[in-house]
PDB file of C-alpha atoms in Angstrom:
ATOM      1  CA  MET U  22       0.000   0.000   0.000  1.00 35.00           C
ATOM      2  CA  THR U  23       1.171   3.497  -0.737  1.00 35.00           C
ATOM      3  CA  ARG U  24       3.017   5.087   2.133  1.00 38.00           C
ATOM      4  CA  VAL U  25       1.354   8.170   3.529  1.00 42.00           C
ATOM      5  CA  GLN U  26       3.573  11.126   4.292  1.00 44.00           C
ATOM      6  CA  PRO U  27       2.341  14.598   5.204  1.00 44.00           C
ATOM      7  CA  GLU U  28       3.466  17.178   2.643  1.00 44.00           C
ATOM      8  CA  SER U  29       5.239  19.332   5.188  1.00 52.00           C
ATOM      9  CA  ARG U  30       6.339  18.469   8.696  1.00 68.00           C
ATOM     10  CA  ALA U  31       8.526  20.308  11.148  1.00 85.00           C
ATOM     11  CA  PHE U  32      11.860  18.604  11.684  1.00 92.00           C
ATOM     12  CA  MET U  33      12.743  17.284  15.120  1.00 93.00           C
ATOM     13  CA  ARG U  34      16.295  17.743  16.327  1.00 94.00           C
ATOM     14  CA  CYS U  35      17.604  14.707  18.209  1.00 95.00           C
ATOM     15  CA  GLN U  36      20.906  14.300  19.984  1.00 95.00           C
ATOM     16  CA  LEU U  37      22.532  10.889  19.475  1.00 96.00           C
ATOM     17  CA  VAL U  38      24.998  10.087  22.240  1.00 95.00           C
ATOM     18  CA  TYR U  39      27.400   7.231  21.464  1.00 95.00           C
ATOM     19  CA  VAL U  40      30.333   5.775  23.370  1.00 93.00           C
ATOM     20  CA  ASN U  41      33.167   4.895  20.981  1.00 93.00           C
ATOM     21  CA  ASP U  42      34.553   5.550  17.485  1.00 92.00           C
ATOM     22  CA  SER U  43      33.800   2.020  16.287  1.00 94.00           C
ATOM     23  CA  GLN U  44      30.065   2.835  16.224  1.00 96.00           C
ATOM     24  CA  GLN U  45      30.251   4.939  13.074  1.00 95.00           C
ATOM     25  CA  VAL U  46      28.782   2.057  11.043  1.00 94.00           C
ATOM     26  CA  GLN U  47      25.723   1.948  13.312  1.00 95.00           C
ATOM     27  CA  ILE U  48      25.381   5.726  13.142  1.00 97.00           C
ATOM     28  CA  GLU U  49      25.428   5.677   9.327  1.00 96.00           C
ATOM     29  CA  SER U  50      22.834   2.904   9.376  1.00 95.00           C
ATOM     30  CA  LEU U  51      20.588   5.086  11.544  1.00 96.00           C
ATOM     31  CA  LYS U  52      20.960   7.998   9.150  1.00 97.00           C
ATOM     32  CA  ALA U  53      20.148   5.703   6.218  1.00 97.00           C
ATOM     33  CA  LEU U  54      16.920   4.552   7.935  1.00 97.00           C
ATOM     34  CA  ILE U  55      15.919   8.161   8.569  1.00 98.00           C
ATOM     35  CA  ALA U  56      16.492   9.012   4.898  1.00 97.00           C
ATOM     36  CA  GLU U  57      14.807   5.870   3.520  1.00 97.00           C
ATOM     37  CA  HIS U  58      11.629   6.404   5.522  1.00 97.00           C
ATOM     38  CA  LYS U  59      11.688  10.198   5.157  1.00 96.00           C
ATOM     39  CA  LEU U  60      11.573  10.742   8.896  1.00 97.00           C
ATOM     40  CA  PRO U  61      11.630  14.452   9.829  1.00 97.00           C
ATOM     41  CA  ILE U  62      14.581  14.000  12.196  1.00 97.00           C
ATOM     42  CA  LEU U  63      17.823  15.950  12.296  1.00 96.00           C
ATOM     43  CA  LEU U  64      20.346  13.731  14.065  1.00 96.00           C
ATOM     44  CA  GLU U  65      23.160  15.509  15.917  1.00 95.00           C
ATOM     45  CA  THR U  66      25.851  13.115  17.146  1.00 96.00           C
ATOM     46  CA  GLU U  67      28.020  13.481  20.214  1.00 94.00           C
ATOM     47  CA  GLN U  68      30.494  11.025  21.694  1.00 95.00           C
ATOM     48  CA  SER U  69      30.187  10.591  25.444  1.00 92.00           C
ATOM     49  CA  ILE U  70      33.414  10.974  27.369  1.00 88.00           C
ATOM     50  CA  GLU U  71      31.830   9.378  30.422  1.00 89.00           C
ATOM     51  CA  LYS U  72      30.237   5.991  30.983  1.00 89.00           C
ATOM     52  CA  LEU U  73      26.483   6.004  30.530  1.00 88.00           C
ATOM     53  CA  THR U  74      25.724   5.237  34.151  1.00 88.00           C
ATOM     54  CA  GLN U  75      22.281   5.886  35.595  1.00 87.00           C
ATOM     55  CA  LYS U  76      23.621   9.070  37.186  1.00 90.00           C
ATOM     56  CA  ARG U  77      25.017  10.255  33.850  1.00 89.00           C
ATOM     57  CA  ARG U  78      21.721   9.477  32.081  1.00 88.00           C
ATOM     58  CA  GLN U  79      19.869  11.525  34.676  1.00 87.00           C
ATOM     59  CA  GLN U  80      22.258  14.425  34.118  1.00 89.00           C
ATOM     60  CA  LEU U  81      21.776  14.263  30.361  1.00 90.00           C
ATOM     61  CA  SER U  82      18.002  14.281  30.835  1.00 85.00           C
ATOM     62  CA  GLN U  83      18.186  17.417  32.945  1.00 85.00           C
ATOM     63  CA  ILE U  84      20.516  19.495  30.776  1.00 86.00           C
ATOM     64  CA  SER U  85      19.304  18.621  27.291  1.00 84.00           C
ATOM     65  CA  THR U  86      16.745  20.774  25.487  1.00 84.00           C
ATOM     66  CA  GLN U  87      16.026  18.154  22.809  1.00 90.00           C
ATOM     67  CA  PRO U  88      15.279  14.405  22.689  1.00 91.00           C
ATOM     68  CA  ILE U  89      18.270  12.166  23.362  1.00 94.00           C
ATOM     69  CA  LEU U  90      18.979   8.796  21.767  1.00 96.00           C
ATOM     70  CA  LEU U  91      21.645   6.589  23.323  1.00 95.00           C
ATOM     71  CA  LEU U  92      23.808   4.084  21.471  1.00 95.00           C
ATOM     72  CA  ASP U  93      25.435   2.034  24.216  1.00 91.00           C
ATOM     73  CA  ASP U  94      28.548  -0.162  24.110  1.00 89.00           C
ATOM     74  CA  LYS U  95      26.427  -3.093  22.872  1.00 89.00           C
ATOM     75  CA  ASN U  96      25.110  -0.959  19.992  1.00 91.00           C
ATOM     76  CA  ALA U  97      21.617  -0.993  21.503  1.00 92.00           C
ATOM     77  CA  LEU U  98      19.612   2.124  20.708  1.00 95.00           C
ATOM     78  CA  SER U  99      17.343   3.625  23.354  1.00 94.00           C
ATOM     79  CA  TRP U 100      15.556   6.867  24.043  1.00 93.00           C
ATOM     80  CA  LEU U 101      16.427   8.764  27.205  1.00 91.00           C
ATOM     81  CA  SER U 102      13.315  10.075  28.948  1.00 82.00           C
ATOM     82  CA  ASN U 103      13.495  11.572  32.445  1.00 80.00           C
ATOM     83  CA  GLY U 104      16.610   9.568  33.214  1.00 80.00           C
ATOM     84  CA  LEU U 105      15.032   6.308  32.017  1.00 82.00           C
ATOM     85  CA  SER U 106      16.353   4.539  28.921  1.00 87.00           C
ATOM     86  CA  VAL U 107      13.474   2.999  26.997  1.00 92.00           C
ATOM     87  CA  ALA U 108      13.450   0.888  23.849  1.00 94.00           C
ATOM     88  CA  PRO U 109      11.033  -1.577  22.209  1.00 96.00           C
ATOM     89  CA  GLU U 110      13.074  -4.613  23.412  1.00 95.00           C
ATOM     90  CA  TRP U 111      10.973  -7.046  21.381  1.00 97.00           C
ATOM     91  CA  ASP U 112      13.148 -10.019  22.338  1.00 95.00           C
ATOM     92  CA  LYS U 113      11.884  -9.706  25.916  1.00 94.00           C
ATOM     93  CA  LEU U 114       8.393 -10.551  24.651  1.00 94.00           C
ATOM     94  CA  GLN U 115       9.474 -13.911  23.253  1.00 93.00           C
ATOM     95  CA  ARG U 116       7.468 -15.957  25.764  1.00 91.00           C
ATOM     96  CA  ARG U 117       4.262 -14.036  24.994  1.00 90.00           C
ATOM     97  CA  VAL U 118       4.901 -14.219  21.256  1.00 91.00           C
ATOM     98  CA  VAL U 119       5.465 -17.972  21.317  1.00 87.00           C
ATOM     99  CA  SER U 120       2.410 -18.642  23.485  1.00 84.00           C
ATOM    100  CA  ALA U 121       0.213 -15.922  21.985  1.00 72.00           C
ATOM    101  CA  GLY U 122      -2.455 -18.389  20.925  1.00 71.00           C
ATOM    102  CA  ARG U 123      -3.326 -19.146  24.511  1.00 71.00           C
ATOM    103  CA  LYS U 124      -6.774 -18.177  25.724  1.00 69.00           C
ATOM    104  CA  SER U 125      -5.246 -15.943  28.389  1.00 78.00           C
ATOM    105  CA  GLU U 126      -4.233 -13.357  25.751  1.00 91.00           C
ATOM    106  CA  LEU U 127      -7.147 -10.912  25.968  1.00 94.00           C
ATOM    107  CA  LEU U 128      -6.035  -8.997  22.899  1.00 96.00           C
ATOM    108  CA  LEU U 129      -6.405 -12.061  20.703  1.00 95.00           C
ATOM    109  CA  GLN U 130      -9.788 -12.868  22.195  1.00 95.00           C
ATOM    110  CA  ALA U 131     -10.927  -9.407  21.160  1.00 96.00           C
ATOM    111  CA  VAL U 132      -9.509  -9.208  17.628  1.00 96.00           C
ATOM    112  CA  LYS U 133     -10.294 -12.813  16.575  1.00 94.00           C
ATOM    113  CA  ILE U 134      -7.800 -12.824  13.712  1.00 94.00           C
ATOM    114  CA  THR U 135      -6.427 -15.658  11.588  1.00 91.00           C
ATOM    115  CA  SER U 136      -3.235 -16.181   9.591  1.00 92.00           C
ATOM    116  CA  ASP U 137      -4.672 -14.385   6.559  1.00 91.00           C
ATOM    117  CA  SER U 138      -6.028 -11.351   8.434  1.00 95.00           C
ATOM    118  CA  ARG U 139      -4.971  -7.810   7.692  1.00 95.00           C
ATOM    119  CA  VAL U 140      -4.647  -5.510  10.696  1.00 97.00           C
ATOM    120  CA  ILE U 141      -3.865  -1.832  11.185  1.00 98.00           C
ATOM    121  CA  ASP U 142      -2.326  -0.962  14.542  1.00 98.00           C
ATOM    122  CA  ALA U 143      -3.078   2.736  14.344  1.00 97.00           C
ATOM    123  CA  THR U 144      -1.223   3.725  17.536  1.00 95.00           C
ATOM    124  CA  ALA U 145       1.853   1.502  17.468  1.00 96.00           C
ATOM    125  CA  GLY U 146       3.852   2.970  20.375  1.00 93.00           C
ATOM    126  CA  PHE U 147       6.622   0.521  21.253  1.00 95.00           C
ATOM    127  CA  GLY U 148       5.032  -2.146  19.053  1.00 97.00           C
ATOM    128  CA  HIS U 149       4.386  -4.769  21.712  1.00 96.00           C
ATOM    129  CA  ASP U 150       0.767  -5.382  20.755  1.00 96.00           C
ATOM    130  CA  SER U 151       1.658  -5.456  17.052  1.00 97.00           C
ATOM    131  CA  LEU U 152       4.032  -8.323  17.801  1.00 96.00           C
ATOM    132  CA  ILE U 153       1.252 -10.325  19.429  1.00 96.00           C
ATOM    133  CA  LEU U 154      -1.048  -9.651  16.482  1.00 96.00           C
ATOM    134  CA  ALA U 155       1.602 -10.664  13.951  1.00 96.00           C
ATOM    135  CA  SER U 156       2.437 -13.821  15.927  1.00 94.00           C
ATOM    136  CA  MET U 157      -0.903 -15.214  14.709  1.00 94.00           C
ATOM    137  CA  GLY U 158       0.264 -14.877  11.122  1.00 94.00           C
ATOM    138  CA  ALA U 159      -1.578 -11.608  10.406  1.00 95.00           C
ATOM    139  CA  GLN U 160      -0.090  -8.843   8.278  1.00 97.00           C
ATOM    140  CA  VAL U 161       0.144  -5.782  10.518  1.00 98.00           C
ATOM    141  CA  VAL U 162       0.534  -2.188   9.377  1.00 98.00           C
ATOM    142  CA  MET U 163       1.979  -0.206  12.282  1.00 98.00           C
ATOM    143  CA  LEU U 164       1.209   3.512  12.268  1.00 98.00           C
ATOM    144  CA  GLU U 165       3.287   5.733  14.517  1.00 96.00           C
ATOM    145  CA  GLN U 166       2.884   9.491  14.328  1.00 94.00           C
ATOM    146  CA  GLN U 167       5.945  10.422  16.411  1.00 94.00           C
ATOM    147  CA  PRO U 168       9.123  10.292  14.244  1.00 95.00           C
ATOM    148  CA  LEU U 169      11.316   9.399  17.226  1.00 94.00           C
ATOM    149  CA  MET U 170       9.153   6.384  18.074  1.00 95.00           C
ATOM    150  CA  ALA U 171       8.975   5.360  14.416  1.00 97.00           C
ATOM    151  CA  LEU U 172      12.778   5.363  14.260  1.00 97.00           C
ATOM    152  CA  LEU U 173      13.028   3.179  17.364  1.00 97.00           C
ATOM    153  CA  LEU U 174      10.560   0.723  15.805  1.00 98.00           C
ATOM    154  CA  LEU U 175      12.424   0.605  12.492  1.00 98.00           C
ATOM    155  CA  VAL U 176      15.744   0.017  14.251  1.00 97.00           C
ATOM    156  CA  GLU U 177      14.187  -2.761  16.334  1.00 97.00           C
ATOM    157  CA  GLN U 178      12.666  -4.427  13.267  1.00 98.00           C
ATOM    158  CA  GLN U 179      16.048  -4.276  11.545  1.00 96.00           C
ATOM    159  CA  ARG U 180      17.782  -5.726  14.607  1.00 96.00           C
ATOM    160  CA  MET U 181      15.331  -8.594  15.088  1.00 97.00           C
ATOM    161  CA  SER U 182      15.295  -9.411  11.356  1.00 97.00           C
ATOM    162  CA  LYS U 183      18.865 -10.648  11.829  1.00 95.00           C
ATOM    163  CA  VAL U 184      17.675 -13.287  14.335  1.00 96.00           C
ATOM    164  CA  ALA U 185      16.661 -16.471  12.506  1.00 94.00           C
ATOM    165  CA  ASN U 186      13.623 -17.340  14.630  1.00 94.00           C
ATOM    166  CA  TRP U 187      12.191 -13.817  14.272  1.00 97.00           C
ATOM    167  CA  GLN U 188      12.563 -13.244  10.520  1.00 97.00           C
ATOM    168  CA  LYS U 189       9.102 -14.467   9.473  1.00 96.00           C
ATOM    169  CA  LEU U 190       7.454 -12.416  12.201  1.00 97.00           C
ATOM    170  CA  MET U 191       9.384  -9.293  11.189  1.00 98.00           C
ATOM    171  CA  SER U 192       8.317  -9.739   7.551  1.00 98.00           C
ATOM    172  CA  ARG U 193       4.664  -9.380   8.616  1.00 97.00           C
ATOM    173  CA  LEU U 194       5.221  -5.884  10.047  1.00 98.00           C
ATOM    174  CA  GLN U 195       5.107  -2.668   8.030  1.00 98.00           C
ATOM    175  CA  ILE U 196       6.063   0.468   9.986  1.00 98.00           C
ATOM    176  CA  ILE U 197       4.839   3.838   8.718  1.00 98.00           C
ATOM    177  CA  ASN U 198       5.457   7.246  10.264  1.00 97.00           C
ATOM    178  CA  THR U 199       2.104   8.960   9.786  1.00 97.00           C
ATOM    179  CA  ASP U 200      -1.002   9.910  11.712  1.00 95.00           C
ATOM    180  CA  ALA U 201      -3.945   7.528  11.769  1.00 96.00           C
ATOM    181  CA  LEU U 202      -6.536   9.852  10.240  1.00 95.00           C
ATOM    182  CA  SER U 203      -4.390  10.582   7.173  1.00 95.00           C
ATOM    183  CA  TYR U 204      -3.769   6.895   6.648  1.00 96.00           C
ATOM    184  CA  PHE U 205      -7.440   5.991   7.113  1.00 95.00           C
ATOM    185  CA  ALA U 206      -8.326   8.575   4.466  1.00 94.00           C
ATOM    186  CA  SER U 207      -5.904   6.977   2.007  1.00 92.00           C
ATOM    187  CA  VAL U 208      -7.392   3.524   2.631  1.00 91.00           C
ATOM    188  CA  ASN U 209     -10.959   4.715   2.196  1.00 87.00           C
ATOM    189  CA  SER U 210     -10.119   6.462  -1.090  1.00 87.00           C
ATOM    190  CA  SER U 211      -8.225   3.503  -2.572  1.00 81.00           C
ATOM    191  CA  PRO U 212      -9.892   0.861  -4.769  1.00 78.00           C
ATOM    192  CA  ILE U 213      -9.712  -2.732  -3.590  1.00 69.00           C
ATOM    193  CA  SER U 214      -6.862  -4.694  -5.201  1.00 65.00           C
ATOM    194  CA  GLU U 215      -4.538  -7.598  -4.573  1.00 59.00           C
ATOM    195  CA  SER U 216      -2.090  -5.292  -2.814  1.00 61.00           C
ATOM    196  CA  ASN U 217      -4.837  -3.341  -1.050  1.00 67.00           C
ATOM    197  CA  ARG U 218      -7.042  -5.999   0.507  1.00 75.00           C
ATOM    198  CA  ALA U 219      -9.842  -5.289   2.916  1.00 87.00           C
ATOM    199  CA  VAL U 220      -8.787  -4.469   6.468  1.00 93.00           C
ATOM    200  CA  ASP U 221     -10.129  -6.969   8.998  1.00 95.00           C
ATOM    201  CA  VAL U 222      -9.217  -5.151  12.213  1.00 97.00           C
ATOM    202  CA  VAL U 223      -8.210  -1.652  13.227  1.00 98.00           C
ATOM    203  CA  TYR U 224      -6.572  -1.672  16.640  1.00 98.00           C
ATOM    204  CA  LEU U 225      -6.491   1.531  18.698  1.00 98.00           C
ATOM    205  CA  ASP U 226      -4.549   2.150  21.882  1.00 95.00           C
ATOM    206  CA  PRO U 227      -4.718   5.952  22.150  1.00 92.00           C
ATOM    207  CA  MET U 228      -3.039   7.893  24.893  1.00 85.00           C
ATOM    208  CA  PHE U 229      -5.194   8.597  27.906  1.00 76.00           C
ATOM    209  CA  PRO U 230      -4.685  10.636  31.086  1.00 63.00           C
ATOM    210  CA  GLU U 231      -2.331   9.068  33.607  1.00 57.00           C
ATOM    211  CA  ASP U 232      -5.076   9.022  36.251  1.00 53.00           C
ATOM    212  CA  SER U 233      -7.119   6.665  34.027  1.00 52.00           C
ATOM    213  CA  TYR U 234      -5.070   3.688  35.175  1.00 44.00           C
ATOM    214  CA  GLN U 235      -6.633   3.500  38.632  1.00 50.00           C
ATOM    215  CA  ASP U 236     -10.114   3.525  40.105  1.00 50.00           C
ATOM    216  CA  SER U 237     -10.625   7.002  41.556  1.00 48.00           C
ATOM    217  CA  LYS U 238     -12.535   5.539  44.498  1.00 55.00           C
ATOM    218  CA  THR U 239     -10.446   2.508  45.482  1.00 53.00           C
ATOM    219  CA  GLY U 240      -7.052   3.447  44.056  1.00 54.00           C
ATOM    220  CA  LYS U 241      -6.782  -0.020  42.526  1.00 55.00           C
ATOM    221  CA  GLY U 242      -5.597  -0.600  39.000  1.00 50.00           C
ATOM    222  CA  ALA U 243      -2.519  -0.918  36.833  1.00 51.00           C
ATOM    223  CA  LYS U 244       0.711   0.902  37.611  1.00 55.00           C
ATOM    224  CA  VAL U 245       2.166   3.101  34.887  1.00 57.00           C
ATOM    225  CA  GLY U 246       5.284   1.380  33.501  1.00 68.00           C
ATOM    226  CA  LYS U 247       8.363   3.174  32.221  1.00 65.00           C
ATOM    227  CA  HIS U 248       7.371   2.765  28.576  1.00 66.00           C
ATOM    228  CA  MET U 249       4.037   4.464  29.188  1.00 67.00           C
ATOM    229  CA  GLN U 250       5.705   7.164  31.287  1.00 68.00           C
ATOM    230  CA  ALA U 251       7.973   7.882  28.338  1.00 65.00           C
ATOM    231  CA  LEU U 252       5.104   8.032  25.841  1.00 68.00           C
ATOM    232  CA  HIS U 253       3.410  10.640  27.993  1.00 63.00           C
ATOM    233  CA  GLN U 254       6.419  12.871  27.264  1.00 67.00           C
ATOM    234  CA  LEU U 255       5.644  12.747  23.531  1.00 66.00           C
ATOM    235  CA  ALA U 256       1.878  12.531  23.178  1.00 69.00           C
ATOM    236  CA  LEU U 257      -1.197  14.087  24.693  1.00 75.00           C
ATOM    237  CA  PRO U 258      -4.526  12.305  25.148  1.00 82.00           C
ATOM    238  CA  PRO U 259      -6.919  12.988  22.242  1.00 89.00           C
ATOM    239  CA  THR U 260      -9.734  15.443  22.763  1.00 91.00           C
ATOM    240  CA  SER U 261     -13.359  14.240  22.691  1.00 92.00           C
ATOM    241  CA  GLU U 262     -13.661  15.467  19.117  1.00 95.00           C
ATOM    242  CA  GLU U 263     -10.470  13.664  18.102  1.00 93.00           C
ATOM    243  CA  GLU U 264     -11.697  10.460  19.739  1.00 95.00           C
ATOM    244  CA  GLN U 265     -14.922  10.718  17.761  1.00 96.00           C
ATOM    245  CA  GLN U 266     -13.014  11.199  14.505  1.00 96.00           C
ATOM    246  CA  LEU U 267     -10.670   8.341  15.288  1.00 96.00           C
ATOM    247  CA  LEU U 268     -13.453   5.873  15.990  1.00 97.00           C
ATOM    248  CA  GLN U 269     -15.640   6.926  13.063  1.00 96.00           C
ATOM    249  CA  ASN U 270     -12.798   6.770  10.553  1.00 96.00           C
ATOM    250  CA  ALA U 271     -11.545   3.434  11.900  1.00 96.00           C
ATOM    251  CA  LEU U 272     -15.035   1.960  11.501  1.00 95.00           C
ATOM    252  CA  ALA U 273     -15.135   3.319   7.947  1.00 93.00           C
ATOM    253  CA  VAL U 274     -11.875   1.507   7.175  1.00 94.00           C
ATOM    254  CA  VAL U 275     -13.067  -1.915   8.350  1.00 94.00           C
ATOM    255  CA  GLY U 276     -16.407  -1.341   6.633  1.00 87.00           C
ATOM    256  CA  HIS U 277     -14.714  -0.299   3.381  1.00 76.00           C
ATOM    257  CA  HIS U 278     -15.880  -2.117   0.203  1.00 64.00           C
ATOM    258  CA  GLU U 279     -19.009  -3.327   2.004  1.00 67.00           C
ATOM    259  CA  GLN U 280     -17.042  -5.658   4.249  1.00 65.00           C
ATOM    260  CA  THR U 281     -19.345  -7.158   6.881  1.00 66.00           C
ATOM    261  CA  SER U 282     -17.005  -8.821   9.356  1.00 80.00           C
ATOM    262  CA  GLY U 283     -14.540  -6.097  10.273  1.00 93.00           C
ATOM    263  CA  ARG U 284     -14.054  -4.741  13.766  1.00 97.00           C
ATOM    264  CA  VAL U 285     -12.347  -1.938  15.631  1.00 98.00           C
ATOM    265  CA  VAL U 286     -10.767  -2.940  18.939  1.00 98.00           C
ATOM    266  CA  VAL U 287      -9.853  -0.272  21.480  1.00 98.00           C
ATOM    267  CA  LYS U 288      -7.509  -0.894  24.405  1.00 96.00           C
ATOM    268  CA  ARG U 289      -8.271   1.030  27.588  1.00 94.00           C
ATOM    269  CA  PRO U 290      -7.286   0.892  31.245  1.00 90.00           C
ATOM    270  CA  GLN U 291      -9.993  -1.008  33.091  1.00 90.00           C
ATOM    271  CA  PHE U 292     -11.387   2.157  34.707  1.00 88.00           C
ATOM    272  CA  ALA U 293     -11.066   4.525  31.721  1.00 90.00           C
ATOM    273  CA  PRO U 294     -14.180   5.821  29.955  1.00 92.00           C
ATOM    274  CA  GLN U 295     -15.190   4.366  26.601  1.00 94.00           C
ATOM    275  CA  LEU U 296     -13.618   5.936  23.535  1.00 95.00           C
ATOM    276  CA  ALA U 297     -15.742   8.903  22.428  1.00 95.00           C
ATOM    277  CA  HIS U 298     -18.227   7.684  25.068  1.00 95.00           C
ATOM    278  CA  GLN U 299     -19.501   5.145  22.545  1.00 96.00           C
ATOM    279  CA  PRO U 300     -20.702   1.808  24.005  1.00 97.00           C
ATOM    280  CA  PRO U 301     -18.898  -1.138  22.392  1.00 98.00           C
ATOM    281  CA  SER U 302     -20.508  -4.185  20.786  1.00 97.00           C
ATOM    282  CA  GLU U 303     -18.544  -6.438  23.131  1.00 97.00           C
ATOM    283  CA  CYS U 304     -15.965  -6.086  25.883  1.00 97.00           C
ATOM    284  CA  TRP U 305     -13.118  -8.214  27.269  1.00 96.00           C
ATOM    285  CA  HIS U 306     -11.332  -7.242  30.487  1.00 94.00           C
ATOM    286  CA  ASN U 307      -9.253  -8.287  33.462  1.00 92.00           C
ATOM    287  CA  GLU U 308      -8.274  -6.366  36.587  1.00 89.00           C
ATOM    288  CA  ALA U 309      -6.012  -3.941  34.726  1.00 88.00           C
ATOM    289  CA  VAL U 310      -7.010  -3.603  31.084  1.00 93.00           C
ATOM    290  CA  ARG U 311     -10.093  -3.622  28.897  1.00 96.00           C
ATOM    291  CA  PHE U 312     -10.595  -4.241  25.194  1.00 97.00           C
ATOM    292  CA  ASP U 313     -13.734  -2.700  23.684  1.00 98.00           C
ATOM    293  CA  GLY U 314     -14.853  -4.154  20.360  1.00 98.00           C
ATOM    294  CA  TYR U 315     -16.882  -2.199  17.796  1.00 97.00           C
ATOM    295  CA  PHE U 316     -18.245  -4.439  15.041  1.00 95.00           C
ATOM    296  CA  VAL U 317     -19.297  -3.550  11.501  1.00 86.00           C
TER     297      VAL U 317
END
């Protein structure tokens, strides 16, 4: 499918801190990814004269006026946010990926996909849910609006594609730096074809206020992990109007070409309100998280 790129986007300046001269190959590879995917990122490199200890990372967080990427001595790329180094780290999800067909995986209960399904993860984030979706054999288009996050995802896909057991899974993922509404518009205006098949599921995990994770009365609920803390530095929760647009356009995508079995699945904290205050067709939940399904 044609890649969607806004005509004009402001460039983001990012500082890349690396630790030794031998990492120039990795740095050039990063620049090549940025150019290939037309990411609006200006990468400014700086070699660290000190070890990247936790104390040093905290210092860098406090003094920098722009996002910081770290390339450590193992050539692992991470984003420094409030002293915390965060990265997709897809290999740490291996157990979930291998056992993703188990009934305990609420996400899969909600999406009900098969090996020939086509899914759009419209709010990719660190890509963890996309991995679970692709582990079922589905083709997953991952949309990520933030260029910095898109770069981290592309680097992680490139890294894991070199691991034999992960190559098939990586081939099912397509990462695109664009906003969901622009991409939905392109899908809805495109004729059906072999390369542009009907979308079976649109998956939404939009940002929500940090106080949505816990019950306001009991204080119970999920704790906010470091990955989510970091995302809150980049993205704001959508407004009510934006939620309405997101849901309506997602439903239009899965209903495109008179498809009758598509669904939109929305991930929410257990105690968060429904997206756009629209009641779902069906709901799956545990003590921490809820998946609301909207069926065509």
